[in-house]
Coordinates of C-alpha atoms in Angstrom, one line a residue:
M1 CA 25.4 -37.1 -18.5
P2 CA 25.0 -34.9 -21.6
G3 CA 21.3 -35.3 -21.3
K4 CA 21.2 -34.4 -17.6
T5 CA 23.4 -31.4 -18.3
G6 CA 21.0 -30.2 -21.0
V7 CA 18.0 -30.6 -18.7
L8 CA 19.8 -28.7 -15.9
M9 CA 20.7 -25.9 -18.3
K10 CA 17.1 -25.6 -19.4
R11 CA 15.9 -25.5 -15.8
L12 CA 18.4 -22.7 -15.0
F13 CA 17.3 -20.8 -18.1
V14 CA 13.6 -21.1 -17.1
R15 CA 14.2 -20.1 -13.5
L16 CA 17.0 -17.5 -13.8
G17 CA 16.8 -16.4 -17.4
I18 CA 19.9 -15.6 -19.6
L19 CA 21.8 -13.5 -17.0
P20 CA 23.9 -16.3 -15.4
F21 CA 25.1 -17.5 -18.8
L22 CA 26.0 -13.9 -19.9
L23 CA 27.8 -13.3 -16.6
V24 CA 30.0 -16.4 -16.9
I25 CA 30.8 -15.6 -20.6
A26 CA 31.7 -12.0 -19.8
V27 CA 34.0 -12.9 -16.9
I28 CA 35.8 -15.4 -19.0
I29 CA 36.2 -13.1 -22.0
F30 CA 37.4 -10.1 -20.1
A31 CA 39.7 -12.1 -17.8
L32 CA 41.4 -13.4 -20.9
M33 CA 41.6 -9.9 -22.4
S34 CA 43.1 -8.1 -19.4
D35 CA 45.1 -9.3 -16.4
N36 CA 43.7 -6.5 -14.3
F37 CA 40.1 -7.5 -14.7
L38 CA 39.8 -9.9 -11.8
T39 CA 42.0 -7.9 -9.3
S40 CA 40.3 -6.9 -6.1
R41 CA 41.0 -3.3 -6.8
N42 CA 39.2 -3.4 -10.2
L43 CA 36.3 -5.4 -8.8
T44 CA 35.8 -2.9 -6.0
N45 CA 35.9 -0.2 -8.6
V46 CA 33.2 -2.0 -10.6
L47 CA 31.1 -2.3 -7.4
R48 CA 31.4 1.5 -6.8
Q49 CA 30.6 2.5 -10.3
S50 CA 27.6 0.2 -10.5
V51 CA 25.9 1.8 -7.4
F52 CA 24.2 4.5 -9.4
L53 CA 22.8 2.2 -12.1
T54 CA 21.7 -0.3 -9.4
I55 CA 19.7 2.2 -7.5
V56 CA 18.1 3.6 -10.7
S57 CA 17.3 0.0 -11.9
L58 CA 15.5 -0.7 -8.6
G59 CA 13.1 2.1 -9.5
Q60 CA 12.9 1.1 -13.1
M61 CA 11.9 -2.4 -11.9
L62 CA 8.9 -1.0 -10.2
A63 CA 7.8 0.7 -13.4
L64 CA 8.3 -2.5 -15.4
L65 CA 6.4 -4.5 -12.9
S66 CA 3.4 -2.2 -13.5
G67 CA 3.7 -3.0 -17.3
G68 CA 5.2 0.4 -18.2
F69 CA 8.7 2.0 -17.9
D70 CA 10.2 5.3 -17.1
L71 CA 12.3 7.1 -19.7
S72 CA 12.8 10.1 -17.5
V73 CA 15.1 8.5 -14.9
G74 CA 18.2 10.1 -16.6
T75 CA 16.6 13.5 -16.4
I76 CA 15.6 13.0 -12.8
V77 CA 19.2 12.3 -12.0
A78 CA 20.3 15.5 -13.8
V79 CA 17.6 17.7 -12.1
S80 CA 18.4 16.4 -8.6
S81 CA 22.1 16.9 -9.3
V82 CA 21.6 20.5 -10.5
V83 CA 19.1 21.6 -7.8
G84 CA 21.0 19.9 -5.0
A85 CA 24.3 21.4 -6.1
L86 CA 22.8 24.9 -6.5
A87 CA 21.2 24.7 -3.1
M88 CA 24.3 23.4 -1.4
A89 CA 26.6 26.0 -3.1
G90 CA 24.2 28.8 -2.1
L91 CA 23.9 27.7 1.5
H92 CA 27.6 27.0 1.8
A93 CA 28.4 30.6 0.6
A94 CA 25.8 32.0 3.1
M95 CA 26.7 29.7 6.1
P96 CA 30.2 28.4 5.6
E97 CA 30.3 27.0 9.1
A98 CA 27.1 25.0 8.9
I99 CA 28.5 22.2 6.7
T100 CA 26.3 19.4 7.9
L101 CA 23.1 21.4 7.7
T102 CA 24.1 22.6 4.2
I103 CA 24.7 19.1 3.0
A104 CA 21.4 17.9 4.5
L105 CA 19.3 20.7 3.1
G106 CA 21.0 20.5 -0.3
C107 CA 20.4 16.7 -0.6
L108 CA 16.8 17.2 0.5
A109 CA 16.2 19.9 -2.2
G110 CA 17.8 17.8 -4.9
I111 CA 15.8 14.7 -4.0
L112 CA 12.5 16.6 -3.7
A113 CA 13.1 18.3 -7.1
G114 CA 13.8 14.9 -8.8
T115 CA 10.8 13.3 -7.1
M116 CA 8.5 16.0 -8.3
I117 CA 9.2 14.8 -11.9
G118 CA 8.0 11.4 -10.7
V119 CA 4.9 12.9 -9.3
A120 CA 4.1 14.5 -12.6
N121 CA 4.7 11.1 -14.3
A122 CA 2.5 9.4 -11.7
V123 CA -0.4 11.9 -12.2
G124 CA -0.3 11.5 -16.0
V125 CA -0.1 7.7 -16.0
A126 CA -2.3 6.9 -13.0
F127 CA -5.1 9.5 -13.2
F128 CA -5.2 10.5 -16.9
R129 CA -4.1 7.1 -18.3
V130 CA -1.4 8.6 -20.5
S131 CA 0.9 6.1 -22.0
P132 CA 4.0 5.7 -19.8
F133 CA 6.2 6.0 -22.9
M134 CA 4.7 9.4 -23.9
M135 CA 4.4 10.7 -20.3
S136 CA 8.0 9.9 -19.2
L137 CA 9.4 10.9 -22.6
G138 CA 7.7 14.3 -22.3
M139 CA 8.9 14.8 -18.8
A140 CA 12.4 13.8 -19.8
S141 CA 12.4 16.7 -22.2
V142 CA 10.8 19.1 -19.7
G143 CA 13.3 18.2 -16.9
F144 CA 16.3 18.4 -19.2
G145 CA 15.2 21.9 -20.3
I146 CA 14.8 22.9 -16.6
A147 CA 18.2 21.6 -15.7
L148 CA 19.8 23.5 -18.6
Y149 CA 17.9 26.7 -17.8
L150 CA 19.1 26.6 -14.1
T151 CA 22.7 26.1 -15.0
G152 CA 23.0 27.7 -18.4
G153 CA 24.8 24.5 -19.5
V154 CA 27.6 25.3 -17.0
P155 CA 28.6 22.8 -14.2
V156 CA 27.7 23.9 -10.7
Y157 CA 30.6 24.1 -8.2
G158 CA 31.0 25.5 -4.7
M159 CA 29.6 22.6 -2.7
P160 CA 31.2 21.7 0.7
V161 CA 34.3 19.4 0.2
K162 CA 32.9 17.2 2.9
F163 CA 30.0 16.2 0.7
G164 CA 32.2 14.6 -1.8
D165 CA 34.6 13.2 0.8
V166 CA 31.8 11.4 2.6
F167 CA 29.3 10.4 0.0
G168 CA 31.5 10.2 -3.1
F169 CA 34.9 8.9 -2.0
G170 CA 34.4 7.9 1.6
S171 CA 34.4 4.3 2.9
W172 CA 33.5 2.4 6.0
A173 CA 35.1 -0.9 7.0
G174 CA 36.9 -0.8 3.7
V175 CA 33.6 -0.6 1.7
P176 CA 32.8 2.6 -0.3
S177 CA 30.0 4.6 1.4
P178 CA 27.8 4.7 -1.8
V179 CA 27.8 0.8 -1.7
W180 CA 26.5 0.9 1.9
I181 CA 23.7 3.3 0.8
A182 CA 22.8 1.1 -2.2
A183 CA 22.8 -2.0 0.1
L184 CA 20.4 -0.4 2.4
L185 CA 18.0 0.6 -0.4
I186 CA 18.2 -3.0 -1.8
V187 CA 17.2 -4.4 1.6
L188 CA 14.4 -1.9 1.9
M189 CA 13.1 -2.7 -1.6
A190 CA 13.2 -6.4 -1.0
A191 CA 11.4 -6.0 2.3
L192 CA 8.7 -3.9 0.6
L193 CA 8.1 -6.2 -2.3
Y194 CA 8.5 -9.6 -0.5
G195 CA 7.4 -8.8 3.0
T196 CA 4.4 -6.4 2.8
P197 CA 0.9 -6.6 1.2
W198 CA 1.6 -3.4 -0.6
G199 CA 4.6 -5.0 -2.3
R200 CA 2.3 -7.8 -3.6
H201 CA 0.0 -5.1 -5.0
F202 CA 2.8 -4.1 -7.4
Y203 CA 3.0 -7.6 -8.8
A204 CA -0.8 -8.0 -8.9
E205 CA -1.4 -4.7 -10.7
G206 CA 1.2 -5.5 -13.3
G207 CA 0.1 -9.0 -13.8
N208 CA -3.6 -8.3 -14.4
A209 CA -4.8 -4.8 -13.5
K210 CA -8.5 -5.8 -13.9
A211 CA -8.2 -8.8 -11.7
A212 CA -6.3 -6.7 -9.1
H213 CA -9.1 -4.1 -9.1
L214 CA -11.7 -6.8 -8.6
S215 CA -9.7 -8.1 -5.7
G216 CA -10.0 -4.8 -3.9
I217 CA -6.5 -3.4 -4.8
N218 CA -6.3 0.3 -5.4
V219 CA -4.8 0.1 -8.8
T220 CA -4.6 3.8 -9.4
G221 CA -2.9 4.4 -6.0
T222 CA -0.4 1.6 -6.7
L223 CA 0.4 3.0 -10.1
F224 CA 0.9 6.5 -8.6
C225 CA 3.3 5.2 -6.0
T226 CA 5.2 3.2 -8.6
Y227 CA 6.4 6.3 -10.5
V228 CA 6.9 8.4 -7.4
L229 CA 9.2 5.7 -5.9
C230 CA 11.0 5.2 -9.2
A231 CA 11.8 9.0 -9.2
L232 CA 12.8 9.0 -5.6
L233 CA 15.4 6.3 -6.2
A234 CA 16.7 8.0 -9.3
A235 CA 17.0 11.3 -7.3
I236 CA 19.0 9.6 -4.6
A237 CA 21.3 8.1 -7.3
G238 CA 21.6 11.7 -8.7
M239 CA 22.8 13.1 -5.4
L240 CA 25.3 10.2 -4.9
L241 CA 26.6 10.8 -8.5
T242 CA 26.9 14.5 -7.7
A243 CA 29.0 13.7 -4.7
R244 CA 31.2 11.5 -6.8
L245 CA 31.7 14.1 -9.6
D246 CA 31.9 16.9 -7.0
T247 CA 29.8 19.1 -9.4
G248 CA 26.2 19.5 -10.5
E249 CA 25.7 18.6 -14.1
A250 CA 22.7 19.0 -16.4
N251 CA 24.1 16.4 -18.8
I252 CA 24.6 13.4 -16.5
G253 CA 22.4 10.4 -16.6
A254 CA 21.7 10.5 -20.4
S255 CA 22.4 6.7 -20.8
L256 CA 20.6 5.6 -17.6
P257 CA 17.1 5.0 -19.2
L258 CA 18.6 2.4 -21.6
E259 CA 21.0 1.0 -19.1
S260 CA 18.4 0.6 -16.4
I261 CA 15.9 -1.1 -18.7
A262 CA 18.6 -3.4 -20.0
A263 CA 19.7 -4.3 -16.5
C264 CA 16.1 -5.2 -15.6
V265 CA 15.3 -7.1 -18.8
I266 CA 18.6 -9.0 -18.6
A267 CA 17.7 -9.9 -15.0
G268 CA 14.4 -11.5 -16.1
V269 CA 12.0 -8.6 -15.4
S270 CA 9.1 -9.1 -17.9
L271 CA 8.2 -6.2 -20.2
R272 CA 4.6 -7.4 -19.8
G273 CA 4.6 -6.6 -16.1
G274 CA 4.2 -8.6 -12.9
I275 CA 7.4 -10.6 -13.0
G276 CA 10.8 -9.6 -11.5
R277 CA 13.1 -10.2 -8.5
V278 CA 15.1 -7.5 -6.7
E279 CA 18.3 -9.7 -6.3
N280 CA 18.3 -10.5 -10.1
V281 CA 18.0 -6.8 -10.9
V282 CA 21.0 -6.0 -8.7
L283 CA 23.0 -8.7 -10.6
G284 CA 21.8 -7.3 -13.9
A285 CA 23.1 -3.8 -12.9
L286 CA 26.4 -5.3 -11.8
F287 CA 26.6 -7.2 -15.1
I288 CA 26.2 -4.0 -17.0
G289 CA 28.9 -2.3 -14.9
L290 CA 31.1 -5.3 -15.4
I291 CA 30.6 -5.2 -19.2
Q292 CA 31.5 -1.5 -19.3
N293 CA 34.5 -1.9 -17.1
G294 CA 35.8 -4.8 -19.1
M295 CA 35.4 -2.9 -22.4
N296 CA 37.2 0.1 -20.9
L297 CA 40.1 -2.2 -19.9
A298 CA 40.1 -3.7 -23.4
R299 CA 40.2 -0.1 -24.8
I300 CA 37.0 -0.5 -26.8
E301 CA 35.7 2.9 -27.9
S302 CA 32.7 4.4 -26.1
Y303 CA 30.7 4.4 -29.4
L304 CA 31.1 0.7 -29.8
Q305 CA 30.2 0.2 -26.1
T306 CA 26.7 1.6 -26.8
V307 CA 26.4 -0.9 -29.7
V308 CA 27.2 -3.8 -27.3
L309 CA 24.7 -2.5 -24.7
G310 CA 21.9 -2.2 -27.2
S311 CA 22.7 -5.7 -28.6
L312 CA 22.6 -7.1 -25.1
L313 CA 19.2 -5.6 -24.6
I314 CA 17.8 -7.1 -27.8
L315 CA 19.3 -10.5 -26.9
A316 CA 17.7 -10.3 -23.4
V317 CA 14.3 -9.5 -24.9
V318 CA 14.6 -12.3 -27.4
A319 CA 15.7 -14.7 -24.6
D320 CA 12.8 -13.6 -22.5
Q321 CA 10.3 -14.4 -25.2
I322 CA 11.9 -17.8 -25.8
R323 CA 11.7 -18.5 -22.1
L324 CA 8.1 -17.5 -21.9
R325 CA 7.2 -19.7 -24.8
Y326 CA 9.1 -22.7 -23.3
V327 CA 7.3 -22.3 -20.0
A328 CA 4.0 -22.1 -21.8
S329 CA 4.8 -25.3 -23.7
L330 CA 5.6 -27.1 -20.4
K331 CA 2.2 -26.1 -19.0
N332 CA 0.4 -27.4 -22.1

């Protein structure tokens, strides 16, 4: 029995990575530390708070599949929040009766503004072959400066109350409305990656770009779409977070680049590209949310929480390397 258990554990580790083990350990630890951790109310709260990271992580997964990553996702969230809030506040002041139109146009403006940062990333990475690290890092600085310039460092208010009531605090069938939106995006992402030839191009391009090119895949176009879609998802998360906060903020999303990469790597997305599953990334984002919630209930200081998150990222990378070596040894 001990031998069979060991073999089973190894198979789970090879197939699913370190995430299931971390998840079980985290639930046990935080359940012992706080009686409120496993209550339905707290778990619903975890689900609601994890929505934003989940959506951003789906986009980050695309970047990682291509063999790169996007350090500007936090700035994209901030820019979409600021532009969307400014547009909504201005339209609401000019047309106080047209609430639905104001919300729709404000969300469109915010999402387009955030996506444009992704377009800039895509042009630099796909056409000029700039390193994704340098390109997204540079655009993160540019976008942050734009957000601060537009707001002067002051939060943006004046949006319709209905925006927050529906997209921030609303619910349908007992499930928060942001969760429904995230679920729809998860389904669409899974359908794209698993059910379309285009989705398979993402994996092929990240696995071996030269072989993908020789197979007739438009590597440049695929890479361009990767960063545009990543920005689009981050911008959607930015508008949902704006609804939740009921204000446009230039400083939100600062931790999302690290958290989204951590969620993906913990979920088994390879930093080398070409490997990753949507459902695992969703679990990875939920795991990060669960960790943060558990540490808050345990009254662990926010500074130490960043230490834990960074340590988890390092642990996940080390575990990923061990898993890859073990798989290679089995093939040999």
